[in-house]
Amino acid sequence: MIMSSTGTNKRENIEQIPKEEKMGGVQKAVSEQGGVEGQRKEVNVGDYANAASLGRLLKDLEFPTDKNKIIQYVQLKEPINISKEKKQDLINTLQYNLDERKQYQNVSEVARAAGYVQQ
């Protein structure tokens, strides 16, 4: 957990995670970064809106964890700036794509397994 100089948990700063309505700006900034010489993209994000929504939902989940705990956590979580329909779409994607035998180490692994991010 990262603490700021005021002693608050930085994970609570939801402004750092882009909202669905700001995804166009995020995609534009990432595209511009990709065109800068010396800047290398480490991953390709196929779906910024879903990757950001998944990050918001899982930001406080304790890792490592498995598929069932991830899905149960998302089902019980009250979403911030995420519609109920979007949340249900995310749950369906997680149920379909996550491996029941795997222990996921962080949100990034979950996003890759869900198909929102490719390395």
mmCIF file of C-alpha atoms in Angstrom:
data_model
loop_
_atom_site.group_PDB
_atom_site.id
_atom_site.type_symbol
_atom_site.label_atom_id
_atom_site.label_comp_id
_atom_site.label_asym_id
_atom_site.label_seq_id
_atom_site.Cartn_x
_atom_site.Cartn_y
_atom_site.Cartn_z
ATOM 1 C CA MET A 1 0.000 0.000 0.000
ATOM 2 C CA ILE A 2 1.347 3.423 -0.955
ATOM 3 C CA MET A 3 0.844 6.274 1.491
ATOM 4 C CA SER A 4 0.995 9.914 0.510
ATOM 5 C CA SER A 5 2.607 12.653 2.565
ATOM 6 C CA THR A 6 -0.789 13.358 4.148
ATOM 7 C CA GLY A 7 -1.041 9.740 5.301
ATOM 8 C CA THR A 8 -3.919 8.815 3.007
ATOM 9 C CA ASN A 9 -3.992 5.696 0.923
ATOM 10 C CA LYS A 10 -3.196 6.558 -2.747
ATOM 11 C CA ARG A 11 -5.412 3.684 -3.892
ATOM 12 C CA GLU A 12 -8.360 5.769 -2.724
ATOM 13 C CA ASN A 13 -7.608 8.486 -5.301
ATOM 14 C CA ILE A 14 -10.100 7.395 -7.952
ATOM 15 C CA GLU A 15 -9.282 10.413 -10.132
ATOM 16 C CA GLN A 16 -6.107 8.571 -11.168
ATOM 17 C CA ILE A 17 -8.170 5.897 -12.929
ATOM 18 C CA PRO A 18 -9.820 7.115 -16.158
ATOM 19 C CA LYS A 19 -13.598 7.077 -16.319
ATOM 20 C CA GLU A 20 -15.512 5.604 -19.244
ATOM 21 C CA GLU A 21 -16.411 9.018 -20.677
ATOM 22 C CA LYS A 22 -12.710 10.028 -20.774
ATOM 23 C CA MET A 23 -11.477 6.975 -22.673
ATOM 24 C CA GLY A 24 -11.141 8.857 -25.972
ATOM 25 C CA GLY A 25 -8.599 11.190 -24.390
ATOM 26 C CA VAL A 26 -6.714 8.277 -22.861
ATOM 27 C CA GLN A 27 -6.552 6.441 -26.184
ATOM 28 C CA LYS A 28 -5.346 9.614 -27.917
ATOM 29 C CA ALA A 29 -2.585 10.145 -25.327
ATOM 30 C CA VAL A 30 -1.429 6.538 -25.635
ATOM 31 C CA SER A 31 -1.385 6.787 -29.434
ATOM 32 C CA GLU A 32 0.698 9.971 -29.240
ATOM 33 C CA GLN A 33 3.117 8.294 -26.824
ATOM 34 C CA GLY A 34 3.484 5.379 -29.233
ATOM 35 C CA GLY A 35 4.688 7.811 -31.916
ATOM 36 C CA VAL A 36 7.442 9.339 -29.759
ATOM 37 C CA GLU A 37 10.884 8.012 -30.590
ATOM 38 C CA GLY A 38 12.379 6.154 -27.623
ATOM 39 C CA GLN A 39 8.984 5.466 -26.054
ATOM 40 C CA ARG A 40 8.065 1.802 -26.126
ATOM 41 C CA LYS A 41 4.645 0.417 -25.272
ATOM 42 C CA GLU A 42 4.992 -2.560 -22.956
ATOM 43 C CA VAL A 43 1.439 -3.808 -23.556
ATOM 44 C CA ASN A 44 -1.395 -3.297 -26.023
ATOM 45 C CA VAL A 45 -4.697 -2.394 -24.442
ATOM 46 C CA GLY A 46 -7.481 -3.647 -26.640
ATOM 47 C CA ASP A 47 -10.336 -2.216 -24.596
ATOM 48 C CA TYR A 48 -9.481 0.823 -22.479
ATOM 49 C CA ALA A 49 -12.971 1.239 -21.016
ATOM 50 C CA ASN A 50 -13.210 -2.336 -19.771
ATOM 51 C CA ALA A 51 -9.593 -2.441 -18.587
ATOM 52 C CA ALA A 52 -10.137 0.756 -16.566
ATOM 53 C CA SER A 53 -13.460 -0.476 -15.174
ATOM 54 C CA LEU A 54 -11.877 -3.767 -14.156
ATOM 55 C CA GLY A 55 -9.041 -1.863 -12.481
ATOM 56 C CA ARG A 56 -11.524 0.239 -10.499
ATOM 57 C CA LEU A 57 -13.452 -2.829 -9.379
ATOM 58 C CA LEU A 58 -10.391 -4.865 -8.355
ATOM 59 C CA LYS A 59 -8.173 -2.104 -6.929
ATOM 60 C CA ASP A 60 -8.652 -3.178 -3.287
ATOM 61 C CA LEU A 61 -8.752 -6.951 -3.807
ATOM 62 C CA GLU A 62 -6.079 -8.923 -1.965
ATOM 63 C CA PHE A 63 -3.807 -10.910 -4.299
ATOM 64 C CA PRO A 64 -2.881 -13.660 -5.041
ATOM 65 C CA THR A 65 -6.386 -14.982 -5.555
ATOM 66 C CA ASP A 66 -8.355 -17.315 -7.799
ATOM 67 C CA LYS A 67 -11.157 -16.987 -10.341
ATOM 68 C CA ASN A 68 -13.995 -17.710 -7.912
ATOM 69 C CA LYS A 69 -12.819 -15.133 -5.370
ATOM 70 C CA ILE A 70 -12.333 -12.518 -8.092
ATOM 71 C CA ILE A 71 -15.845 -13.030 -9.463
ATOM 72 C CA GLN A 72 -17.381 -13.090 -5.982
ATOM 73 C CA TYR A 73 -15.521 -9.867 -5.096
ATOM 74 C CA VAL A 74 -16.762 -8.100 -8.236
ATOM 75 C CA GLN A 75 -20.336 -9.306 -7.648
ATOM 76 C CA LEU A 76 -20.338 -7.882 -4.099
ATOM 77 C CA LYS A 77 -18.498 -4.655 -4.948
ATOM 78 C CA GLU A 78 -20.549 -1.472 -5.316
ATOM 79 C CA PRO A 79 -19.167 0.067 -8.495
ATOM 80 C CA ILE A 80 -17.962 3.664 -8.623
ATOM 81 C CA ASN A 81 -18.724 5.300 -11.992
ATOM 82 C CA ILE A 82 -19.512 1.908 -13.536
ATOM 83 C CA SER A 83 -23.005 1.021 -14.721
ATOM 84 C CA LYS A 84 -24.671 -2.186 -13.538
ATOM 85 C CA GLU A 85 -24.722 -3.357 -17.154
ATOM 86 C CA LYS A 86 -20.973 -2.756 -17.528
ATOM 87 C CA LYS A 87 -20.332 -4.580 -14.249
ATOM 88 C CA GLN A 88 -22.385 -7.569 -15.438
ATOM 89 C CA ASP A 89 -20.515 -7.598 -18.780
ATOM 90 C CA LEU A 90 -17.221 -7.678 -16.859
ATOM 91 C CA ILE A 91 -18.456 -10.550 -14.678
ATOM 92 C CA ASN A 92 -19.521 -12.519 -17.770
ATOM 93 C CA THR A 93 -16.113 -11.947 -19.380
ATOM 94 C CA LEU A 94 -14.296 -13.023 -16.206
ATOM 95 C CA GLN A 95 -16.434 -16.164 -15.877
ATOM 96 C CA TYR A 96 -15.718 -17.113 -19.481
ATOM 97 C CA ASN A 97 -11.994 -16.263 -19.677
ATOM 98 C CA LEU A 98 -10.381 -16.826 -16.275
ATOM 99 C CA ASP A 99 -8.778 -20.186 -15.504
ATOM 100 C CA GLU A 100 -10.198 -21.849 -12.375
ATOM 101 C CA ARG A 101 -6.841 -23.526 -11.615
ATOM 102 C CA LYS A 102 -4.748 -20.343 -11.722
ATOM 103 C CA GLN A 103 -3.776 -18.055 -8.870
ATOM 104 C CA TYR A 104 -3.777 -14.497 -10.222
ATOM 105 C CA GLN A 105 -1.038 -12.298 -8.765
ATOM 106 C CA ASN A 106 -2.420 -8.827 -9.618
ATOM 107 C CA VAL A 107 -5.020 -6.854 -11.581
ATOM 108 C CA SER A 108 -2.757 -6.827 -14.631
ATOM 109 C CA GLU A 109 -2.812 -10.637 -14.860
ATOM 110 C CA VAL A 110 -6.604 -10.616 -14.553
ATOM 111 C CA ALA A 111 -6.911 -7.969 -17.314
ATOM 112 C CA ARG A 112 -4.656 -10.057 -19.609
ATOM 113 C CA ALA A 113 -6.615 -13.234 -18.914
ATOM 114 C CA ALA A 114 -9.893 -11.396 -19.581
ATOM 115 C CA GLY A 115 -8.548 -10.355 -22.981
ATOM 116 C CA TYR A 116 -8.508 -6.588 -22.360
ATOM 117 C CA VAL A 117 -4.697 -6.320 -22.476
ATOM 118 C CA GLN A 118 -2.144 -8.147 -24.637
ATOM 119 C CA GLN A 119 1.567 -8.266 -23.993
#
